[in-house]
Short mmCIF file of C-alpha atoms and ligand atoms in Angstrom, two decimals:
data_model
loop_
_atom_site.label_atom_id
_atom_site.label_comp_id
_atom_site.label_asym_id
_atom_site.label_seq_id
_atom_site.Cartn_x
_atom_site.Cartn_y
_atom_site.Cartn_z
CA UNK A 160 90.24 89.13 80.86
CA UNK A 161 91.74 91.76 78.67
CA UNK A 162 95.03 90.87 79.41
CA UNK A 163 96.92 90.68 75.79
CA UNK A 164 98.15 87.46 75.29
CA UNK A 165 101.44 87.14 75.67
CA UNK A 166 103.01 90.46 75.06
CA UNK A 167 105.47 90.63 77.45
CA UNK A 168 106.18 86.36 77.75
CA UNK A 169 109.49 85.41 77.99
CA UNK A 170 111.54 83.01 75.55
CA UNK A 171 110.46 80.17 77.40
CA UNK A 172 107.12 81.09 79.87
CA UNK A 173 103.82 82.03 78.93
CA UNK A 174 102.59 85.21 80.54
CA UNK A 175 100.88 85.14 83.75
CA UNK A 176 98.17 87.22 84.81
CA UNK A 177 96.37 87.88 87.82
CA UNK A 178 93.58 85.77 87.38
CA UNK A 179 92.16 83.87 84.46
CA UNK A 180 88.75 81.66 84.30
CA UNK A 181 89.28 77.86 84.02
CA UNK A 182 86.54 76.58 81.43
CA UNK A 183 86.46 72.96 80.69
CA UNK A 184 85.88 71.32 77.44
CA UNK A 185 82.48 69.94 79.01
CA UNK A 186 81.61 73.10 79.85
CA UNK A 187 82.15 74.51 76.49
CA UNK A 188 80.23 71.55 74.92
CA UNK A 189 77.65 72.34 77.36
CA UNK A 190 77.22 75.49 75.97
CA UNK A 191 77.22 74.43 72.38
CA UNK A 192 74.38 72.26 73.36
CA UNK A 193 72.64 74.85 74.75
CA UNK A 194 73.21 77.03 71.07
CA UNK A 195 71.95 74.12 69.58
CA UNK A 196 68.54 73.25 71.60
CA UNK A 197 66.77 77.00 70.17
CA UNK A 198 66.06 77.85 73.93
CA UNK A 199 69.28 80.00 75.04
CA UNK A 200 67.55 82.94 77.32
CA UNK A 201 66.40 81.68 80.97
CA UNK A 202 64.92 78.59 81.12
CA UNK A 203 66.04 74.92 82.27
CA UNK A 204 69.70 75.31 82.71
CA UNK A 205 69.39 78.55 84.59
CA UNK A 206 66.49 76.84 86.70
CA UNK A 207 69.42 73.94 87.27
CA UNK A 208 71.69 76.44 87.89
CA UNK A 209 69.84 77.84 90.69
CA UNK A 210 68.57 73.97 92.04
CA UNK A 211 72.28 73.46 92.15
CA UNK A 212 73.48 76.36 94.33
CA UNK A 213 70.37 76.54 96.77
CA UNK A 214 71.59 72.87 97.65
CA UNK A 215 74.68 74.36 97.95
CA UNK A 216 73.48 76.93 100.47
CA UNK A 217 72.01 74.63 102.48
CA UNK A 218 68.45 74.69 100.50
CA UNK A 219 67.83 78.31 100.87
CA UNK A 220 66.55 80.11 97.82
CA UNK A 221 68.88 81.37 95.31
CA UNK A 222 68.15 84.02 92.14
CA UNK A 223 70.18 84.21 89.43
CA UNK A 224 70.96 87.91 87.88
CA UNK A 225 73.47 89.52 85.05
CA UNK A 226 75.86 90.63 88.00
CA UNK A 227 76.02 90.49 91.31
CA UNK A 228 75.98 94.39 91.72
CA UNK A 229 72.17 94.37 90.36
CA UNK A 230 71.87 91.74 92.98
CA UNK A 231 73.08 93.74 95.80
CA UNK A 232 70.89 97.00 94.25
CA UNK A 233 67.53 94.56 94.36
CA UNK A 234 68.82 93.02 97.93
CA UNK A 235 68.57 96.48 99.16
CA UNK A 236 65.60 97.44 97.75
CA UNK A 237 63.89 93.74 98.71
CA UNK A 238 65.35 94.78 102.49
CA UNK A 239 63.64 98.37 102.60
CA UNK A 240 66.44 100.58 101.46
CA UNK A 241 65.13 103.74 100.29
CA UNK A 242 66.57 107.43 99.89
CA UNK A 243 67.65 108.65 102.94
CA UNK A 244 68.42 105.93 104.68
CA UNK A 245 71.92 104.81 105.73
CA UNK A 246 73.90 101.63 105.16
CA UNK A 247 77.12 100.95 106.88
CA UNK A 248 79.82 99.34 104.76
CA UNK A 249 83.23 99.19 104.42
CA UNK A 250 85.82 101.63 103.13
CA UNK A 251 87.75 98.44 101.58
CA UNK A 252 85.95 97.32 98.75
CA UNK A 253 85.42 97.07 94.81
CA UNK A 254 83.41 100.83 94.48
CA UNK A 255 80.31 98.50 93.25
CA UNK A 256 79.63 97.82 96.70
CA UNK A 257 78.69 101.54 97.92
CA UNK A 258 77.50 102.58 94.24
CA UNK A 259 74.23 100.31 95.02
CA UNK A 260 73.66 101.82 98.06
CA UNK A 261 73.87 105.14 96.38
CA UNK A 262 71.83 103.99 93.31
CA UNK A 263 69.43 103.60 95.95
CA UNK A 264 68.70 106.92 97.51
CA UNK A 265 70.66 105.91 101.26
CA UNK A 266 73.88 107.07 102.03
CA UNK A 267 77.08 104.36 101.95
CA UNK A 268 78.49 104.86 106.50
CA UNK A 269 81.73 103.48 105.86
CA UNK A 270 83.84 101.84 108.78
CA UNK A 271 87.29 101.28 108.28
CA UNK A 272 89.00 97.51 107.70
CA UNK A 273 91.27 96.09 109.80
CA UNK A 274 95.03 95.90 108.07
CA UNK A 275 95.45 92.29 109.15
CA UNK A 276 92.20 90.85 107.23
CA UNK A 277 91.12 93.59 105.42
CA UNK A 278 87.55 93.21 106.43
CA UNK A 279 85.54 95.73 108.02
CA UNK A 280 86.33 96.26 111.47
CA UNK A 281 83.69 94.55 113.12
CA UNK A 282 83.89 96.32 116.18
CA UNK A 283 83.55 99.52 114.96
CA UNK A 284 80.00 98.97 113.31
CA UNK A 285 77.79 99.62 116.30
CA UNK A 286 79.10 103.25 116.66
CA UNK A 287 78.40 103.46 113.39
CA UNK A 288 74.81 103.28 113.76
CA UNK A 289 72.45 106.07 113.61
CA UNK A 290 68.24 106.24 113.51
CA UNK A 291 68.87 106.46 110.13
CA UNK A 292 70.41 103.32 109.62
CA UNK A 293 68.66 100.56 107.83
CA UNK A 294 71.27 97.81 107.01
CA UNK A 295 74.62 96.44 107.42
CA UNK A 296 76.82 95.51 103.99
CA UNK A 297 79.74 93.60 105.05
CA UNK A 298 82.22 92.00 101.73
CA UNK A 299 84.10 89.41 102.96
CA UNK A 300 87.12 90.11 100.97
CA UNK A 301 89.50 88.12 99.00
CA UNK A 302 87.14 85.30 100.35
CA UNK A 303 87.71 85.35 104.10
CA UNK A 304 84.48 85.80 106.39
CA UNK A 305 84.22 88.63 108.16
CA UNK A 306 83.36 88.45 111.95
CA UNK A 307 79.87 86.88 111.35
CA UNK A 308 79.10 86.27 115.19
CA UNK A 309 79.37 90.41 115.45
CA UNK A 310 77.52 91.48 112.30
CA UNK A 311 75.23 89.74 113.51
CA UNK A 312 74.94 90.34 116.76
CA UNK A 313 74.69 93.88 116.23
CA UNK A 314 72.03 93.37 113.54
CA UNK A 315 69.91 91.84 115.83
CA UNK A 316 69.94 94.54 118.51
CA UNK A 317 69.10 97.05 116.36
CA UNK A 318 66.45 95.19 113.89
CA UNK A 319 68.99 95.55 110.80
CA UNK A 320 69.13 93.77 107.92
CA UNK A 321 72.46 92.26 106.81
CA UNK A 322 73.62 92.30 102.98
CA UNK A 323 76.35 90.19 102.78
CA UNK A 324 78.78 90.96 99.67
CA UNK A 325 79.82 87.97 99.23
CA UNK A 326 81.35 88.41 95.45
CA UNK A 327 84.67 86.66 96.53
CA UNK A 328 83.32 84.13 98.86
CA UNK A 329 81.84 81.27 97.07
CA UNK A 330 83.00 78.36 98.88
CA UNK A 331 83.81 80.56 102.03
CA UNK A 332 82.65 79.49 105.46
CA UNK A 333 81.95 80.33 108.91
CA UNK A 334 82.48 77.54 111.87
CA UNK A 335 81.61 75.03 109.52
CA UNK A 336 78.64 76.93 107.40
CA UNK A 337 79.03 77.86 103.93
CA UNK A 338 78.96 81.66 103.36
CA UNK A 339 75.34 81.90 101.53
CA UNK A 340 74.01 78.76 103.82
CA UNK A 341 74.10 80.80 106.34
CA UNK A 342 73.25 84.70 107.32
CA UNK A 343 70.44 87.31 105.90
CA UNK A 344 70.66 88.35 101.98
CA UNK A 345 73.65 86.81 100.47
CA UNK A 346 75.15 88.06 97.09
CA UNK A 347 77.69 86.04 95.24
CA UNK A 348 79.46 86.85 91.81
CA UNK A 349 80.28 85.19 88.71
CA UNK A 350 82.85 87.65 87.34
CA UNK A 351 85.28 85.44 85.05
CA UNK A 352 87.82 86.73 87.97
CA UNK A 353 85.81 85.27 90.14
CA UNK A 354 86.01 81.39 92.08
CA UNK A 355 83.25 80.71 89.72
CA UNK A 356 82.15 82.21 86.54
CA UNK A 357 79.42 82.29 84.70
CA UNK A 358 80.94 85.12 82.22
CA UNK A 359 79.03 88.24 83.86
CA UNK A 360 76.22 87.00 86.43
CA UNK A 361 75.80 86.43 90.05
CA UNK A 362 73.33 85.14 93.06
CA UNK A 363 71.01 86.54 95.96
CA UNK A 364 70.64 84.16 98.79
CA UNK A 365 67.60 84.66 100.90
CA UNK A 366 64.76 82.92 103.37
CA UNK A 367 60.99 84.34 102.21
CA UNK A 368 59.08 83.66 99.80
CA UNK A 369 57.26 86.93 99.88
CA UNK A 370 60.71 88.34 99.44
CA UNK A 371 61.93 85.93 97.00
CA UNK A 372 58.68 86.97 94.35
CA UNK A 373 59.72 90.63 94.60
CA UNK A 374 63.38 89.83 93.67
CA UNK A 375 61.18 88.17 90.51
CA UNK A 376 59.74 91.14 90.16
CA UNK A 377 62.52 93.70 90.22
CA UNK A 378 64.39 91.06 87.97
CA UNK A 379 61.74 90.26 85.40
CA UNK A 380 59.68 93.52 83.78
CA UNK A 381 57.32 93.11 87.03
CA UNK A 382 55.90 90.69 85.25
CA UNK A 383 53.12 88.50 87.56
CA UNK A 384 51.27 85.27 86.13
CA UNK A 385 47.86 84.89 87.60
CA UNK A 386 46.47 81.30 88.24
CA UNK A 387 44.71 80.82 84.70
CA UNK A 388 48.35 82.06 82.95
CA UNK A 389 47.32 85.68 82.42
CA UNK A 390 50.18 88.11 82.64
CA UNK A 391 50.23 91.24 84.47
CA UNK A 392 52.55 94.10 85.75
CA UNK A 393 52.67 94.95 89.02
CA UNK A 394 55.61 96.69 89.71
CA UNK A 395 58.48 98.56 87.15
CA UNK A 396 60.69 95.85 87.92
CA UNK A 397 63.80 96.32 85.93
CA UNK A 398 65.70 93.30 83.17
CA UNK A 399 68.18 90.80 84.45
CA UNK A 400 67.44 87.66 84.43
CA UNK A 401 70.31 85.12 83.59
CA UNK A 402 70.49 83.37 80.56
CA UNK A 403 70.72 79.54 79.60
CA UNK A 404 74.14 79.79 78.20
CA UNK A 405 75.60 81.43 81.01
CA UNK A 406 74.06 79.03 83.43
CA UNK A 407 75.56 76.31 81.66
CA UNK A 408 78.90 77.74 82.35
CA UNK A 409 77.96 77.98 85.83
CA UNK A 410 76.79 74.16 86.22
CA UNK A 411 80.19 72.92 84.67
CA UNK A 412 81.84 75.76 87.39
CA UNK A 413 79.99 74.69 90.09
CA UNK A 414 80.84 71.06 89.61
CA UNK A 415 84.68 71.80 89.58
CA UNK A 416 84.43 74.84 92.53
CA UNK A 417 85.50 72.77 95.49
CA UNK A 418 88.62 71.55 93.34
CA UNK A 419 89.20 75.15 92.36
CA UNK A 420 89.22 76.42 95.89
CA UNK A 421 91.44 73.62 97.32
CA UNK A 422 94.01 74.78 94.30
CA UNK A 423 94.11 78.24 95.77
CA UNK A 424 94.31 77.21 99.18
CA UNK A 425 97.63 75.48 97.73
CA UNK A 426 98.78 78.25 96.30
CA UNK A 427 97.66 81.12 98.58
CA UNK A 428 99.87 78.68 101.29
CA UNK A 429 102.77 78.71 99.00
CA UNK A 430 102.71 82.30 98.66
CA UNK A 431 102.87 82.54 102.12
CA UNK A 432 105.84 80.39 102.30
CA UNK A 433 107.65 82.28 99.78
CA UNK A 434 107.08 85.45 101.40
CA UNK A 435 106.68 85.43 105.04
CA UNK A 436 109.95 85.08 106.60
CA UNK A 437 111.68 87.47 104.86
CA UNK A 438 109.48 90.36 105.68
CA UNK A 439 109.64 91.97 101.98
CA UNK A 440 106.27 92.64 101.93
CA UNK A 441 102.70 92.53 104.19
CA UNK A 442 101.38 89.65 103.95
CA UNK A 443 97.46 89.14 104.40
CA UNK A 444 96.88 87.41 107.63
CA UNK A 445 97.48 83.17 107.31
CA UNK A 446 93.89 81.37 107.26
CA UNK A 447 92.30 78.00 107.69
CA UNK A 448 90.33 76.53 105.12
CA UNK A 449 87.41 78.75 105.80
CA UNK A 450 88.74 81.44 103.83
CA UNK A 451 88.70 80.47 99.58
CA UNK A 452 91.26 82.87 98.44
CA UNK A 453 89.87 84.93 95.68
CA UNK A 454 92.65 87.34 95.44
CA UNK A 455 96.41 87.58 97.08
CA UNK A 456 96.98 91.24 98.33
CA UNK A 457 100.26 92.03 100.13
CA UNK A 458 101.02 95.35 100.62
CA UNK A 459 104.37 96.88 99.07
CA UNK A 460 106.86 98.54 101.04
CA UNK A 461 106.36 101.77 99.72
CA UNK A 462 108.14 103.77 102.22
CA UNK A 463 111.41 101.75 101.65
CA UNK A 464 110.72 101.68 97.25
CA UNK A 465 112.81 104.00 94.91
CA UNK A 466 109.67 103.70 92.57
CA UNK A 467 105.33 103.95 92.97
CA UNK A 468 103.53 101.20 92.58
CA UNK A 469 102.08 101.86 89.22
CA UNK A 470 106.04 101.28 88.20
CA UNK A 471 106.47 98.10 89.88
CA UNK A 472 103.04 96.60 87.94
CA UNK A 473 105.05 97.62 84.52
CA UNK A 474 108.26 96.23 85.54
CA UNK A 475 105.91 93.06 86.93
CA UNK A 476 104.71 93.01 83.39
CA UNK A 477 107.59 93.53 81.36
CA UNK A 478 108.83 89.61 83.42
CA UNK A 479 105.89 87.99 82.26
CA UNK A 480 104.05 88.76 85.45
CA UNK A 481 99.95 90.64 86.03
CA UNK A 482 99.65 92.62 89.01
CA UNK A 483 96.03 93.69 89.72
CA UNK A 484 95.08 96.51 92.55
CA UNK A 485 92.44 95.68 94.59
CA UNK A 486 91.28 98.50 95.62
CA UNK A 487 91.55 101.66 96.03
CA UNK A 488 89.77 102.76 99.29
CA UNK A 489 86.44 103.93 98.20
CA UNK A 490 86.06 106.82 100.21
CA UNK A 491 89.36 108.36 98.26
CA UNK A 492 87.26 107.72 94.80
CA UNK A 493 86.29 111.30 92.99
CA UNK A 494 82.67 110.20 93.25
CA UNK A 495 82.90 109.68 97.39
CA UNK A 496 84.96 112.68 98.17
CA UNK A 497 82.79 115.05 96.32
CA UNK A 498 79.99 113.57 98.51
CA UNK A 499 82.16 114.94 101.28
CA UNK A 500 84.06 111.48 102.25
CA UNK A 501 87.49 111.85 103.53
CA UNK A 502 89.72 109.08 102.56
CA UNK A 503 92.15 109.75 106.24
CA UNK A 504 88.72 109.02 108.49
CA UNK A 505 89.66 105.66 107.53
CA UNK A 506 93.52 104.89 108.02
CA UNK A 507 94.52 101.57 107.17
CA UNK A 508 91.65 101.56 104.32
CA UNK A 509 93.98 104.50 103.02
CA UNK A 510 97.43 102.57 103.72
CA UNK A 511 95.58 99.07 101.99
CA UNK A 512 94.30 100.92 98.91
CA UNK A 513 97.58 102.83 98.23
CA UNK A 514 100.34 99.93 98.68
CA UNK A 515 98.06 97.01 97.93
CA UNK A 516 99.06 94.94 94.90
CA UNK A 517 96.95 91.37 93.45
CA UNK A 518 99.76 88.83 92.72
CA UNK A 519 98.40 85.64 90.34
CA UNK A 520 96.25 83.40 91.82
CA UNK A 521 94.01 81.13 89.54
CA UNK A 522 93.47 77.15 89.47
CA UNK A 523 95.81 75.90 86.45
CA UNK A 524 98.71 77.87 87.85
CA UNK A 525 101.12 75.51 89.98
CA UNK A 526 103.20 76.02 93.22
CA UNK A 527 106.00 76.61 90.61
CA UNK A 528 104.47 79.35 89.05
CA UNK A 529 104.01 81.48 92.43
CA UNK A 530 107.53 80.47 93.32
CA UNK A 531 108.23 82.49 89.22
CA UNK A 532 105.93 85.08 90.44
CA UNK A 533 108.35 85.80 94.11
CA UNK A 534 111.25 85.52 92.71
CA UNK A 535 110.27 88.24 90.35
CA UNK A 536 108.76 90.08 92.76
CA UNK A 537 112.22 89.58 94.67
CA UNK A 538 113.95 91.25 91.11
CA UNK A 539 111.70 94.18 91.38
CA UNK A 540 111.99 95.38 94.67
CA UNK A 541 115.61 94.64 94.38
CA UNK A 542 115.75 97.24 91.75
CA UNK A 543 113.84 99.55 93.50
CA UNK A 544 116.02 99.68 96.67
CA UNK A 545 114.08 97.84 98.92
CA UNK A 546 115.30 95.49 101.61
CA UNK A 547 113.82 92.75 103.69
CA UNK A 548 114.20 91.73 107.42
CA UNK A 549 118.50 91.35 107.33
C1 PLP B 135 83.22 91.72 91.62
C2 PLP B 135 82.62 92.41 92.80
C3 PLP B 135 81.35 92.97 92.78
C4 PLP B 135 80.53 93.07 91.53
O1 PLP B 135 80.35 91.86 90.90
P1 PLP B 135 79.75 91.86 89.41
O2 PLP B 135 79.25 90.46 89.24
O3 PLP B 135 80.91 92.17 88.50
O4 PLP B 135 78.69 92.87 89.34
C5 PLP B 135 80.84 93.51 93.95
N1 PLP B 135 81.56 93.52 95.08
C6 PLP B 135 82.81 93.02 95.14
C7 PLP B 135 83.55 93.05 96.43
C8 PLP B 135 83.40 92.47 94.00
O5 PLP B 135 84.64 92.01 94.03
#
């Protein structure tokens, strides 16, 4: 986080911002041990790391990688994603989601989200689908599952593959079944924003092994070991493999994730009962404990504000308060429309990305600190003219 510390704090209450990693002092010892063993690149901790979150997914295999968006660009190219091609996506997400399908050669068929969830509307996909089409990206955003009996469903009948984006979903589930436990290719992130970090890094959850040595290869050089030890290339398999100190991050994450989550789920419930009676702003739809709260996103009023909403994140700031945006629609992005995209083909991704703002939302804040965090909120649109429900 690049957040400066403090600036705008008041007197008496540090500055919040919209997210912030919570690394233990194990964890950081951890790490030091790591430093100190002379093995700090990819080896037993990131082979832990990986033990450790395949038993999470229900013993499925897991790969470790630098991000999660080189995980979704190998998941596509593992799944048979090649130029031409289309992938259908949503219109709601962080851009990284239809960059990879662009970085492959296939074209990025965006549906639009539905206002309530923000996940893509589920029931729009199977128009969606042309001869061209190869796969089906779905993000389950802010960490609630999208309609997994339809993705699927519709996958099915038309032998696609399914890419889940699962960057906010660690910890996520569907009728009882872990996000990544679950499904086809799974990719989580460790983003420090993220429910778990590892500093930069992230996952791909699959089934085959066939598959599972060409994500070593596209991750590794395309570097094969024959039987007597010999090495060999068999593929220009690109660099980004995990290292050792990062996984040790991730174990001492992992160990404290469910504790994490149930902290959100506190506050994401407190935020709800701050601010759904009085109508100021959208709420997200309520959830059950199926969804893990990554991010808080009510929309503003905008229509009913004196001031834009780039205004109301400096006046958020200037009380002690970050305010992320996530995200603009990607089909309004200069990149998408000079592909030809037109951000009003998809409505309420174009009402989300314009009036959506990130209130705080990370484990060591308290019920106390999102009640600070309304009543600030409260201030601003005060100022700014807007009224709730009278
Ligand atoms: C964070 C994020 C990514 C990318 O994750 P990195 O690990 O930073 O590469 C992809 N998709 C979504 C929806 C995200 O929020």
């Amino acid at each position: 986080m690049n957040i400066p510390a403090c600036t705008a704090a008041t007197e008496t209450q540090p500055y919040l911002p919209f997210a912030r990693p919570h690394i233990d002092e194990a964890t950081i010892d951890a790490v030091a041990d790591v430093l100190r063993s002379g093995w700090i690149t990819t080896g037993a901790r990131s082979a832990q790391l990986e033990s450790e979150l395949s038993d999470f997914c229900g013993g499925r295999i897991v790969k470790l990688f630098t991000s999660a968006t080189t995980a979704l660009e190998v998941a596509l190219n593992v799944a048979g994603v090649r130029a031409g091609d289309e992938v259908i996506t949503t219109a709601m997400s962080f851009a990284a989601t239809a960059n990879v399908i662009l970085r492959t050669g296939a074209r990025p068929v965006f549906v639009d989200a539905e206002l309530a969830t923000r996940n893509i509307d589920a029931s729009r996909v199977e128009t969606a689908i042309t001869s061209r089409t190869r796969a089906i990206m779905p993000v389950h955003f802010a960490g609630r599952p999208v309609d997994m009996d339809t993705v699927y469903a519709i996958a099915r009948k038309h032998g696609l593959r399914v890419i889940e984006d699962a960057a906010h979903a660690l910890g996520a589930s569907w009728r009882g079944s872990r996000i990544g436990a679950i499904g086809d290719l799974v990719v989580f992130s460790f983003h420090p924003n993220k429910n778990m970090t590892t500093i930069e890094g992230g996952a791909l959850v699959l089934d085959h092994e066939v598959e599972a040595r060409n994500v070593d290869l596209q991750r590794f050089h395309g570097i094969r070991r024959d039987a007597k030890g010999d090495i060999d290339v068999v593929a220009a398999g690109g660099k980004s493999n995990l290292t050792d100190v990062a996984a040790a991050v991730g174990l001492g994450q992992l160990r404290r994730l469910e504790e994490f989550n149930a902290r959100r789920r506190d506050l994401a419930e407190r935020y709800f009962e701050q601010l759904v009676d009085d109508g100021l702003v959208e709420t997200p739809a309520r959830a059950d404990d199926s969804h893990c709260w990554h991010i808080f996103t009510p929309l503003l009023p905008l229509e009913r504000m004196a001031i834009g909403r780039a205004d109301f994140v400096r006046r958020m700031h200037e009380r002690g308060i970050g305010v992320g945006v996530h995200y603009p629609a990607i089909p309004g992005l200069s990149l998408y429309r000079e592909l030809g995209y037109e951000l009003e083909d998809y409505p309420n991704a174009a009402r989300i990305g314009s009036a959506t703002v990130t209130l705080p939302l990370f484990p060591a804040m308290s019920r106390s600190d999102v009640d600070r965090v309304c009543r600030a909120l409260r201030a601003v649109l005060a100022e700014a003219g807007a009224r709730g429900r009278t």
